[in-house]
Coordinates of C-alpha atoms in Angstrom, one line a residue:
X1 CA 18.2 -21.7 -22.4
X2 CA 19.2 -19.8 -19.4
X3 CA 17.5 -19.9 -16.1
X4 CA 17.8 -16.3 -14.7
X5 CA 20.3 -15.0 -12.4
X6 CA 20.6 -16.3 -8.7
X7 CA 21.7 -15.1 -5.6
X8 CA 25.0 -14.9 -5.2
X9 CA 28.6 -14.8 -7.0
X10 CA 27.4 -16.1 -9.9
X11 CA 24.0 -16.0 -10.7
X12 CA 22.1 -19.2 -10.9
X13 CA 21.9 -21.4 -7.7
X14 CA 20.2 -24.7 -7.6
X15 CA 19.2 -26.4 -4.3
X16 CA 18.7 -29.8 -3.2
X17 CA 17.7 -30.4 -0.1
X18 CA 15.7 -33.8 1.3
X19 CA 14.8 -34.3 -2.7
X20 CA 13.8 -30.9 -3.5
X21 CA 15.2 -29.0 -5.8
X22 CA 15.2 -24.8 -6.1
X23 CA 15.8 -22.5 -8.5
X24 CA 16.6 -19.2 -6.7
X25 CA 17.2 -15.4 -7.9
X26 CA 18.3 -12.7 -5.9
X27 CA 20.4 -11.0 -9.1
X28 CA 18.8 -7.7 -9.1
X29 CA 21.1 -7.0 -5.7
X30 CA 24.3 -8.1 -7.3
X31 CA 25.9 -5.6 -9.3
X32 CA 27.7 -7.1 -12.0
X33 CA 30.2 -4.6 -14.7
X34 CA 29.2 -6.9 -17.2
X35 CA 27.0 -6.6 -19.9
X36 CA 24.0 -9.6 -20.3
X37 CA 23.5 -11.1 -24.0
X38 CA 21.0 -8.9 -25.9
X39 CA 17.6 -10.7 -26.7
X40 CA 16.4 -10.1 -30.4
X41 CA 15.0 -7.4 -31.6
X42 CA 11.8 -7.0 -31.2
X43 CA 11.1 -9.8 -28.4
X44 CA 7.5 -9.6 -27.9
X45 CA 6.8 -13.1 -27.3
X46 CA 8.4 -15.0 -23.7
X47 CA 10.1 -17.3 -25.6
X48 CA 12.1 -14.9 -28.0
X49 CA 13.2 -13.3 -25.0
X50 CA 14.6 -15.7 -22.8
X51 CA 15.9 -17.8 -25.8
X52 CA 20.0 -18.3 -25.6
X53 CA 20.0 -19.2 -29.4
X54 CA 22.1 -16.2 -30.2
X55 CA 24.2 -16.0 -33.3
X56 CA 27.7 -16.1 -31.9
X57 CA 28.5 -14.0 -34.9
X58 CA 27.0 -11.5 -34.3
X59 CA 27.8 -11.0 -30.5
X60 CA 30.1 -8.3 -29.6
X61 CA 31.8 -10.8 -27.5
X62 CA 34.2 -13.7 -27.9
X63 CA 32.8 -17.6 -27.1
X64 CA 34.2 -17.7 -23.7
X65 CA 32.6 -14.7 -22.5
X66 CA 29.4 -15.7 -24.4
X67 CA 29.6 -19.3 -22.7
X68 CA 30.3 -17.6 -19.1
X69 CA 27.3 -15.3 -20.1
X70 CA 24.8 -18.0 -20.5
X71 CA 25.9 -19.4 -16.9
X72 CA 26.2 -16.6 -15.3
X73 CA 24.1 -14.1 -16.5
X74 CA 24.2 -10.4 -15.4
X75 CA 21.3 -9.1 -13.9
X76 CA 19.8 -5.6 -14.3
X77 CA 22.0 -3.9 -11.0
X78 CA 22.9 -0.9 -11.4
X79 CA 25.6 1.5 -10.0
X80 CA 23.2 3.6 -7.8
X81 CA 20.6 1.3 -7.4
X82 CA 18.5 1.2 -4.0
X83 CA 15.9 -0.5 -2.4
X84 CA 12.6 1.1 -2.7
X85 CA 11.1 -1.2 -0.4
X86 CA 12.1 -0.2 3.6
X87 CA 14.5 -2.6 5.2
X88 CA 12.1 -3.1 8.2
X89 CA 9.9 -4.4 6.1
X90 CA 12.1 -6.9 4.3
X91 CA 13.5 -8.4 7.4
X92 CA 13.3 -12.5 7.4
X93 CA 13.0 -14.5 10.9
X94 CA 16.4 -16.1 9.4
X95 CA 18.7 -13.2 10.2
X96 CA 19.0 -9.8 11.6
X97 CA 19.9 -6.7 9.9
X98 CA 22.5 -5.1 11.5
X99 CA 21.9 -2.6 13.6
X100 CA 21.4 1.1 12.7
X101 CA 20.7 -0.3 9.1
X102 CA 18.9 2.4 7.1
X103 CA 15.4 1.9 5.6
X104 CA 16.8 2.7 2.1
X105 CA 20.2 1.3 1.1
X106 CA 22.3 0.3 -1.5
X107 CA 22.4 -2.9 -3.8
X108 CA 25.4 -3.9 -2.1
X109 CA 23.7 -3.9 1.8
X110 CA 21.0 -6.1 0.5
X111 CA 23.5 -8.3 -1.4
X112 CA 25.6 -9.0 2.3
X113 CA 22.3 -9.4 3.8
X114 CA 21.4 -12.1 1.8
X115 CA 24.8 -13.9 1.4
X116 CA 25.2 -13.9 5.4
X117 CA 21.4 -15.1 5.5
X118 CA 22.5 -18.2 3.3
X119 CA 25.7 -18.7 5.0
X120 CA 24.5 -18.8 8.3
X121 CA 21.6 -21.1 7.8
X122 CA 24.1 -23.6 5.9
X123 CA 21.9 -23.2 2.3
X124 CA 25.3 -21.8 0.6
X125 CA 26.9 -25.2 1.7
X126 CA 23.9 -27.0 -0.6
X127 CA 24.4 -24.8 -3.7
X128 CA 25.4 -25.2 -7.0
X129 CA 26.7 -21.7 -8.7
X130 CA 27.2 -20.9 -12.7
X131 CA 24.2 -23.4 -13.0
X132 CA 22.2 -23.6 -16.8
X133 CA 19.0 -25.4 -16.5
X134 CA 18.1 -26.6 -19.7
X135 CA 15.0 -28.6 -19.1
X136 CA 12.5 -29.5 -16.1
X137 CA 11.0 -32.8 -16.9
X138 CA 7.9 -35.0 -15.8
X139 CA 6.2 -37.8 -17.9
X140 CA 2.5 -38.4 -17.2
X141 CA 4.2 -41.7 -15.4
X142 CA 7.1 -40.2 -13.6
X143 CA 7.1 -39.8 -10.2
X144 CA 9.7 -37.3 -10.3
X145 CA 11.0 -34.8 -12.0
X146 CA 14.1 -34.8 -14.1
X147 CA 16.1 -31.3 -14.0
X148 CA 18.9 -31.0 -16.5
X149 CA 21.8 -28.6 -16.5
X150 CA 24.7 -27.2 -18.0
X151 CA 28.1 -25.9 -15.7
X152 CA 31.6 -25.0 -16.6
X153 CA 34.9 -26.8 -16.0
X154 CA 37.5 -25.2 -16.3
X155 CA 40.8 -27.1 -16.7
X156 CA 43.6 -25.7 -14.3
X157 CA 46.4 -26.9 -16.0
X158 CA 45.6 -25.8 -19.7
X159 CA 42.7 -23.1 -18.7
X160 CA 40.1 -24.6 -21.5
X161 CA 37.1 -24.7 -21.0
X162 CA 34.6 -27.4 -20.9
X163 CA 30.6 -27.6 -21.0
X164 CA 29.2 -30.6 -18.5
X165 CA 25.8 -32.3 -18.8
X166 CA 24.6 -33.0 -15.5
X167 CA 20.7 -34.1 -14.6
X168 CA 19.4 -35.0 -11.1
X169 CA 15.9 -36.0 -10.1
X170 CA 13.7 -34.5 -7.6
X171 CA 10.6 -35.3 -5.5
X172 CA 9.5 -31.6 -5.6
X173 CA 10.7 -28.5 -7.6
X174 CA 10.5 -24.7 -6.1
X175 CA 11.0 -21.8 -9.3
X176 CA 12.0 -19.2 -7.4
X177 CA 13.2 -17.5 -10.5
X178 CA 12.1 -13.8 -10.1
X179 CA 10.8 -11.8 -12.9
X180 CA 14.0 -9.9 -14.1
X181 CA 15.5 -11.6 -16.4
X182 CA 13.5 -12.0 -20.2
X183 CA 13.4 -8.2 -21.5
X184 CA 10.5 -7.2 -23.4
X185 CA 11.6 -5.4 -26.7
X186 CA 8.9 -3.6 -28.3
X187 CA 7.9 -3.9 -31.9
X188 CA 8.2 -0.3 -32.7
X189 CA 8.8 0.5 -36.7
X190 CA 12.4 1.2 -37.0
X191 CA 13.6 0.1 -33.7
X192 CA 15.1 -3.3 -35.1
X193 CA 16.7 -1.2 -38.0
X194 CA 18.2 1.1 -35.6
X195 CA 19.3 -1.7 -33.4
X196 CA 21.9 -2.9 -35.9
X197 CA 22.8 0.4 -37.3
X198 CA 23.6 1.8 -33.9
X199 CA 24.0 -1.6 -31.3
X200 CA 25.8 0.3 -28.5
X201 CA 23.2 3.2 -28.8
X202 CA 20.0 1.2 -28.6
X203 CA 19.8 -0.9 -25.3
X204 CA 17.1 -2.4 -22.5
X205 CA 17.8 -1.0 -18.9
X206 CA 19.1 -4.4 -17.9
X207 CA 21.9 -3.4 -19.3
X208 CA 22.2 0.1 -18.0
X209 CA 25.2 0.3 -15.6
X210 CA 26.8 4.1 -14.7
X211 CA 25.3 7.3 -15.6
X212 CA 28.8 8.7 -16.4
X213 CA 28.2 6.5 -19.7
X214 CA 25.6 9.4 -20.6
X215 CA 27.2 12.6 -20.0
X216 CA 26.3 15.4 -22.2
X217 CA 24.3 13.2 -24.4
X218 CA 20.9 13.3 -25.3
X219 CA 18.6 10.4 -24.2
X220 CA 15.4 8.5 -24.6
X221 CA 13.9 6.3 -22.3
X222 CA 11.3 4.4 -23.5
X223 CA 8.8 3.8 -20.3
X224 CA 8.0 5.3 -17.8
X225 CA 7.8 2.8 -15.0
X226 CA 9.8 2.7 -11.8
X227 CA 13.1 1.4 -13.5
X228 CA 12.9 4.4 -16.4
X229 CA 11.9 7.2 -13.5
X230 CA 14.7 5.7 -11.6
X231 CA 16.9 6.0 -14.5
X232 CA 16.1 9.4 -15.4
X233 CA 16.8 10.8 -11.9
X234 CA 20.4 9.6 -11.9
X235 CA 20.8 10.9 -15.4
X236 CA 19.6 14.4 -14.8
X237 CA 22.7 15.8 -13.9
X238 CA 24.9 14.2 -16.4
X239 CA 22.9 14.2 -19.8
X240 CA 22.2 17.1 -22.1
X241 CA 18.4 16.2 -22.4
X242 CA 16.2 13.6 -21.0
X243 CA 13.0 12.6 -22.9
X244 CA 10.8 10.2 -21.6
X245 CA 7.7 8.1 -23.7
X246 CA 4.9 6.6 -21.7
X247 CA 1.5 5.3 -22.7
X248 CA -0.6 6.7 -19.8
X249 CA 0.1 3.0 -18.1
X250 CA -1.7 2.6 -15.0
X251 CA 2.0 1.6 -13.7
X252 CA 3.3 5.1 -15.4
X253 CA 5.0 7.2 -12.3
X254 CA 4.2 10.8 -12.4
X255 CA 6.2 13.6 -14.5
X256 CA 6.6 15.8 -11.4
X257 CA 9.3 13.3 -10.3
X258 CA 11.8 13.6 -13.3
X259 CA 14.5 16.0 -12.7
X260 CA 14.6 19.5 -14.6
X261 CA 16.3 18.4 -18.0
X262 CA 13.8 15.7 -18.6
X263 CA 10.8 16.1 -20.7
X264 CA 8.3 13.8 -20.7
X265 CA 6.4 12.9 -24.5
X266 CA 4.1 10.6 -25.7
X267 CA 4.5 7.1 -27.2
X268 CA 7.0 6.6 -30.1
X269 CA 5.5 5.7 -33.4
X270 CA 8.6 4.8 -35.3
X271 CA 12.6 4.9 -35.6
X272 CA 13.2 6.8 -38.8
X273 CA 16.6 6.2 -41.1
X274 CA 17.6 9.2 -42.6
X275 CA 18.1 8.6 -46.4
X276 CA 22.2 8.4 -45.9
X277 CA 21.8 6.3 -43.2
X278 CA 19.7 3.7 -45.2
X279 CA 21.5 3.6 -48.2
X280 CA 24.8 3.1 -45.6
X281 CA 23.9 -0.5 -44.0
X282 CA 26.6 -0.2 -42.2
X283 CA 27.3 0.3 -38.0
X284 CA 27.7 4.0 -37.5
X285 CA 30.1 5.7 -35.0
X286 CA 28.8 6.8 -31.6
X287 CA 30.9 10.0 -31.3
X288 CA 27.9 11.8 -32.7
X289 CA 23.9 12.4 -32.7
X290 CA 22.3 9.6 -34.9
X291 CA 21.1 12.3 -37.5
X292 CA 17.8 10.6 -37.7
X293 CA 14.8 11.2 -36.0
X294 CA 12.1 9.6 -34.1
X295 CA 8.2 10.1 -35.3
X296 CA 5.9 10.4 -32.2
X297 CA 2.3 9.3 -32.0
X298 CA 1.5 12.9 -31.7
X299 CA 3.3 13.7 -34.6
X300 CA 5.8 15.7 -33.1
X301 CA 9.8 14.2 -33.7
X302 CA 12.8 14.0 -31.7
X303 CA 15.8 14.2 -33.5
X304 CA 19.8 14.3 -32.2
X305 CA 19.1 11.9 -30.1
X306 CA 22.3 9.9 -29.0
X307 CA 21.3 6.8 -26.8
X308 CA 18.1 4.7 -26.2
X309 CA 17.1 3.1 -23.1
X310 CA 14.3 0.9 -24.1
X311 CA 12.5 0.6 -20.2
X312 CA 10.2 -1.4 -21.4
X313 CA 9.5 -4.2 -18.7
X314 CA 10.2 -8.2 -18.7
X315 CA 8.5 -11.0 -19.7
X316 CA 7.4 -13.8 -17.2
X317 CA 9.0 -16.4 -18.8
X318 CA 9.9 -20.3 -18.1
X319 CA 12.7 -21.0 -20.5
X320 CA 13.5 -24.7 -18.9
X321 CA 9.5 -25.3 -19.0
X322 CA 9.2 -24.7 -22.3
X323 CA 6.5 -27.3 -22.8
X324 CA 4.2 -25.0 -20.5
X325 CA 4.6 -22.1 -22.7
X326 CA 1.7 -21.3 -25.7
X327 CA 3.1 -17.5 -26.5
X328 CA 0.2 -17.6 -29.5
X329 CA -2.2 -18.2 -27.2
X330 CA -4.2 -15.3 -25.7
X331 CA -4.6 -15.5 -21.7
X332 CA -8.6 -16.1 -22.0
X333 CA -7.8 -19.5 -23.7
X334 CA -5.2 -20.4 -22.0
X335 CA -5.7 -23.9 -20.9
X336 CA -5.7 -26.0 -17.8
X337 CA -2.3 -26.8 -17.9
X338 CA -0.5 -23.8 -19.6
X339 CA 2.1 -21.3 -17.2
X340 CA 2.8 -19.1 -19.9
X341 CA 1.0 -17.3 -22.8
X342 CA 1.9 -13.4 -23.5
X343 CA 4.6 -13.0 -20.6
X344 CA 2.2 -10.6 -18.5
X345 CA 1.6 -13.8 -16.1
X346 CA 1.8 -17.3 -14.7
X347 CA -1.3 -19.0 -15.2
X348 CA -3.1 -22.1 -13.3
X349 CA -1.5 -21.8 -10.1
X350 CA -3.5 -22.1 -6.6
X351 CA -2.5 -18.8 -4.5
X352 CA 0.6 -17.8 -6.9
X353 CA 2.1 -21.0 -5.3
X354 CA 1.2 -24.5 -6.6
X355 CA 1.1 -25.9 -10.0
X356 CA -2.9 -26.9 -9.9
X357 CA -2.3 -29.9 -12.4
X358 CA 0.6 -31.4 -10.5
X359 CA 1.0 -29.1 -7.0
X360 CA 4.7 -30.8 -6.4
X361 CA 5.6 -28.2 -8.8
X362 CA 6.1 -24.3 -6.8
X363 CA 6.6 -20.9 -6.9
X364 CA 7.9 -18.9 -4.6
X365 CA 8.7 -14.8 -5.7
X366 CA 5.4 -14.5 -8.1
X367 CA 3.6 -11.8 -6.4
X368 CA 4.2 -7.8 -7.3
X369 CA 4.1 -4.7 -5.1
X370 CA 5.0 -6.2 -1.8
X371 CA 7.8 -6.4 0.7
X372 CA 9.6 -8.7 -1.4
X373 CA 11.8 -10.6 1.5
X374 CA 9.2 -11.0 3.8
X375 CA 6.5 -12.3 1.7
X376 CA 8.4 -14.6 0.0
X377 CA 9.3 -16.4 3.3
X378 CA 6.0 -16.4 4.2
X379 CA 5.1 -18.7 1.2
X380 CA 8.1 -20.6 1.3
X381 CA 7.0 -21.4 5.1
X382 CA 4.1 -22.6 3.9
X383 CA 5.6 -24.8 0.7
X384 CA 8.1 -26.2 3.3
X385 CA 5.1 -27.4 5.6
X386 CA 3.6 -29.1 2.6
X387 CA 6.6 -30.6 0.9
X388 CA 7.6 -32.3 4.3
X389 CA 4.1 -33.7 5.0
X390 CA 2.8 -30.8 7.8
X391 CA -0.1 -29.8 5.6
X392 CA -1.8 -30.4 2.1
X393 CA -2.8 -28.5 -0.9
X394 CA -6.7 -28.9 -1.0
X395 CA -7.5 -31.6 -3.9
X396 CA -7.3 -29.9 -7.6
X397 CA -11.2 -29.0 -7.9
X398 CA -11.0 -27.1 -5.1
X399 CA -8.0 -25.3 -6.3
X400 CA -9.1 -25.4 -9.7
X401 CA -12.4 -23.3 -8.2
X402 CA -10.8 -20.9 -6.7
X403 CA -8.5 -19.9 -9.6
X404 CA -11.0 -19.6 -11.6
X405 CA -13.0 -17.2 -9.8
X406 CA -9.9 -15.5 -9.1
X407 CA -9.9 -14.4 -12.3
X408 CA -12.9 -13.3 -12.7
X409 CA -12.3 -11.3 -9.7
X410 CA -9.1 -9.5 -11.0
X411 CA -9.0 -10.3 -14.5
X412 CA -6.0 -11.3 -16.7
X413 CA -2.9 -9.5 -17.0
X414 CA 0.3 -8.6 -14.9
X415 CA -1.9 -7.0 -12.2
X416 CA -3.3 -10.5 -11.5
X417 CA -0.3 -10.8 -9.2
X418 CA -0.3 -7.3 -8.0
X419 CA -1.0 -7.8 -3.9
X420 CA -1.1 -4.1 -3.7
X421 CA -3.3 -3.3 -0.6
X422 CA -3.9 -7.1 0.1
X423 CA -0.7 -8.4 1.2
X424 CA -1.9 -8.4 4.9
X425 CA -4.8 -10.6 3.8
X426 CA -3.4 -12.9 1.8
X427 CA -1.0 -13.6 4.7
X428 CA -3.3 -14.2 6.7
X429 CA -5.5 -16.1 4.6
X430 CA -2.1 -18.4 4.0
X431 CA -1.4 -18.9 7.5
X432 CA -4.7 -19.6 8.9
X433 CA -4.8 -22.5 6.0
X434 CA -1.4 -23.5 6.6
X435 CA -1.5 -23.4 10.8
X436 CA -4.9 -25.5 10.6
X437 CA -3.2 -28.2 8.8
X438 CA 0.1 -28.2 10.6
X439 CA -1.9 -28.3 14.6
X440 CA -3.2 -31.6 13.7
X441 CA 0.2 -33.0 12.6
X442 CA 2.1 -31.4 15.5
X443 CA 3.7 -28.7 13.4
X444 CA 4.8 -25.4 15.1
X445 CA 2.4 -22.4 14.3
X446 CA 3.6 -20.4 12.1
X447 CA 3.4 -16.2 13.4
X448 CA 2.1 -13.7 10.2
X449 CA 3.3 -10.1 10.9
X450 CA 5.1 -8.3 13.3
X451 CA 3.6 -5.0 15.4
X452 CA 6.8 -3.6 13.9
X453 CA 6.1 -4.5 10.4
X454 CA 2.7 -3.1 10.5
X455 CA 4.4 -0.2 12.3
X456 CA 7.2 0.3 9.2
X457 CA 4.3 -0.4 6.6
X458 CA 1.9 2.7 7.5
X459 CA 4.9 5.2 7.3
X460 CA 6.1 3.3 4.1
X461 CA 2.6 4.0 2.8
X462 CA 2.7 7.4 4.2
X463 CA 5.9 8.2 2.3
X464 CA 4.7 6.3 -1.2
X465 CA 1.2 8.9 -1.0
X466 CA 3.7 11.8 -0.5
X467 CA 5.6 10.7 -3.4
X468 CA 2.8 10.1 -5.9
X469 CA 0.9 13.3 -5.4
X470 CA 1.0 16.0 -8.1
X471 CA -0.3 15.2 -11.1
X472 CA 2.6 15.4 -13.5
X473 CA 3.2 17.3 -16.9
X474 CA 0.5 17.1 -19.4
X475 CA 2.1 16.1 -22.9
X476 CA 0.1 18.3 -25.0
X477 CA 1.8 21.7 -23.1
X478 CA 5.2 20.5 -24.3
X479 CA 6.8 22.7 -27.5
X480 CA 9.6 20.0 -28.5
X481 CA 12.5 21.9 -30.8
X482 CA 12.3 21.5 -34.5
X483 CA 14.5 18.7 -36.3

């Protein structure tokens, strides 16, 4: 399986530093031409959508690229992507912006921020690039754990290309693995169907690149989270028509931010196949609308309808843990040990951090809705004072405890690691924990916030209530044309 994308060059980096190993993704900043291997259709469970076990067949690519692919996986950059997160508050204690940086930017100023951060603090020295974990392995009597990979040689003298086994064994083990890499592909009738009759009409944003691609063309997004709203903007000028299906999702952005050519509609009920285009069986040219039409759960259809960006979210998925995943198991029974169930969360882990069964397993990245850079080191500040003997987890009933009232607290679901509104506290909460521990080894206390952060945070909220007001476009005042 592969691991998700990494930071740099190519996407996967793997650390090892005093016996710790990391697996580290930054891929959403690097903006990569390429196209990533489809999942199957639909992929509803975490596995199906992380799996590798393609049919080479059947890919529109030749082995080489397909092996490079698995590697070095593209991640879901696109041209005009941006940060929607301020720079001020995404600044680490490792390295400086440069100065007169803008709060919003492009991929590509977040990209040289965080390849100078690595160079400069000597971690791109320690990394291994075009990395495929296969497996993360510890026995009930192992004191470590075994991680197993796959990289590339290529030969210089005859240019072939070689797969190497490699394994190396680790004290401790730090996922920092991100969550944008295992797209979820709704089971929608029809969608599958359409899939194969049309494959380079029918894709998952991950793979959405330039929105030149869509000029004059009719579009559907399916979603209408931040990457579909996003999408839809940067469309607006170039397509014919933008339609947009939501759910009424609690994480559904508002209509009144979709540019004038987009029209927002319920949630599809089905692909439909015209009766020529299911007798046919056959891949269909693009150079014209499909023909068929798309059934609505309000009844209403959409027809000439050219390209479909399915916007549709990611799974939280562990492909080189796969021994922690139970994707028929609902969350409520998940057990002790379980990560993974329905791909909505991580479960059993003390503060989004520690592994509760066996805490020298970490995770650094799992929290949503914060300010991503700055967080993160915050918890990996803390993993590093545990891993090197400055503080401890408390013992696993204590942990165990206080997950479990967590989630009776906040419920199941991917809002169990929303920090939305919290972030401040749980900082806190971390480093007052982290700074007791550490004062009675010697360690040096670690500092939580900035006056500046908490200065670039009230107009960030500011700015985020200005841009959520309105109430949208209600779906039932829309008169959609007649297939």
């Amino acid at each position: 399986m592969d691991v998700p994308p990494g930071c740099l060059k190519f996407p996967l980096r793997l650390r090892r530093l005093r016996n710790l190993g990391m697996l580290l993704n930054f891929s959403i900043m690097i903006y990569d031409e390429r196209i990533p291997i489809e999942p199957t259709y639909p992929a509803v469970k975490a596995s199906e959508a992380d799996s590798i076990e393609v049919n080479i067949k059947e890919a529109s690519f030749d082995k080489l690229t397909f092996r490079d692919l698995q590697h070095a996986p593209p991640g879901p950059c696109y041209v005009g992507l941006k940060n929607n997160v301020a720079t001020r508050l995404m600044k680490t204690t490792l390295n400086d912006w440069p100065p007169e940086t803008p709060d919003y930017v492009s991929h590509n100023v977040l990209k040289n921020y965080i390849q100078e951060t690595s160079r400069v603090n000597g971690v791109d020295a320690l990394t291994i690039y075009g990395a495929r974990v296969v497996d993360l392995i510890k026995g009930p009597t192992d004191k470590q754990w075994d991680l197993r990979f796959t990289t590339l040689r290529r030969d210089s003298l005859n240019g072939k290309v070689e797969e190497q086994k490699r394994s190396l064994k680790f004290d401790g083990v730090v996922i920092a693995s991100g969550h944008y890499h295992s797209p979820r592909i709704p089971d929608i009738p029809g969608l599958k169907q359409w899939k194969q009759r049309w494959p380079s009409r029918v894709w998952h944003s991950k793979s959405y690149r330039k929105p030149d691609e869509f000029r004059g063309k009719n579009v559907l997004l399916v979603g209408a989270g931040t990457s579909s709203t996003d999408i839809a903007r940067e469309l607006g000028p170039l397509a014919k028509n933008v339609y947009q299906s939501h759910r009424n999702g609690k994480f559904d952005h508002p209509a009144s931010m979709l540019p004038g050519n987009a029209i927002r509609v319920c949630e599809v009920q089905s692909f439909d196949l015209n009766d020529h285009e299911e007798s046919s069986g056959s891949q269909s040219s693009n150079s014209e609308p499909t023909g068929s039409t798309i059934t609505l759960k309000s009844g209403e259809k959409l027809c000439n309808i050219d390209c479909i960006l399915l916007c549709s979210g990611y799974h939280m998925a562990l492909p080189f843990l796969r021994r922690f995943h139970e994707d028929d198991t609902i969350p409520s029974e998940a057990s002790d040990t379980v990560l993974v169930t329905n791909g909505e969360q991580f479960h059993n882990l003390h503060k989004d951090i520690a592994y509760i069964p066996d805490p020298t397993l970490v995770f650094v990245g799992v929290p949503y809705f914060t300010a991503t850079f700055t967080l993160f080191e915050f918890q990996a500040m803390v993993v590093s004072q545990v891993l090197s003997g400055r503080a401890e987890w408390p013992d696993k009933q204590s942990m165990r405890e206080e997950y479990r009232q967590r989630v009776m607290q906040k419920g199941l679901g991917k809002a169990f690691h929303s920090l939305k509104g919290v972030e401040v506290e749980y900082v806190k909460e971390l480093l007052s924990w982290v700074n007791e521990q550490g004062e009675s080894r010697g360690a040096k206390r670690i500092e939580g916030h900035t006056e500046a952060w908490h200065q670039a945070k009230e107009e960030f909220n500011e700015r985020m209530k200005k841009m959520f007001e309105g109430t949208g476009m209600a779906v039932e005042s829309i008169s959609l044309p007649s297939c």
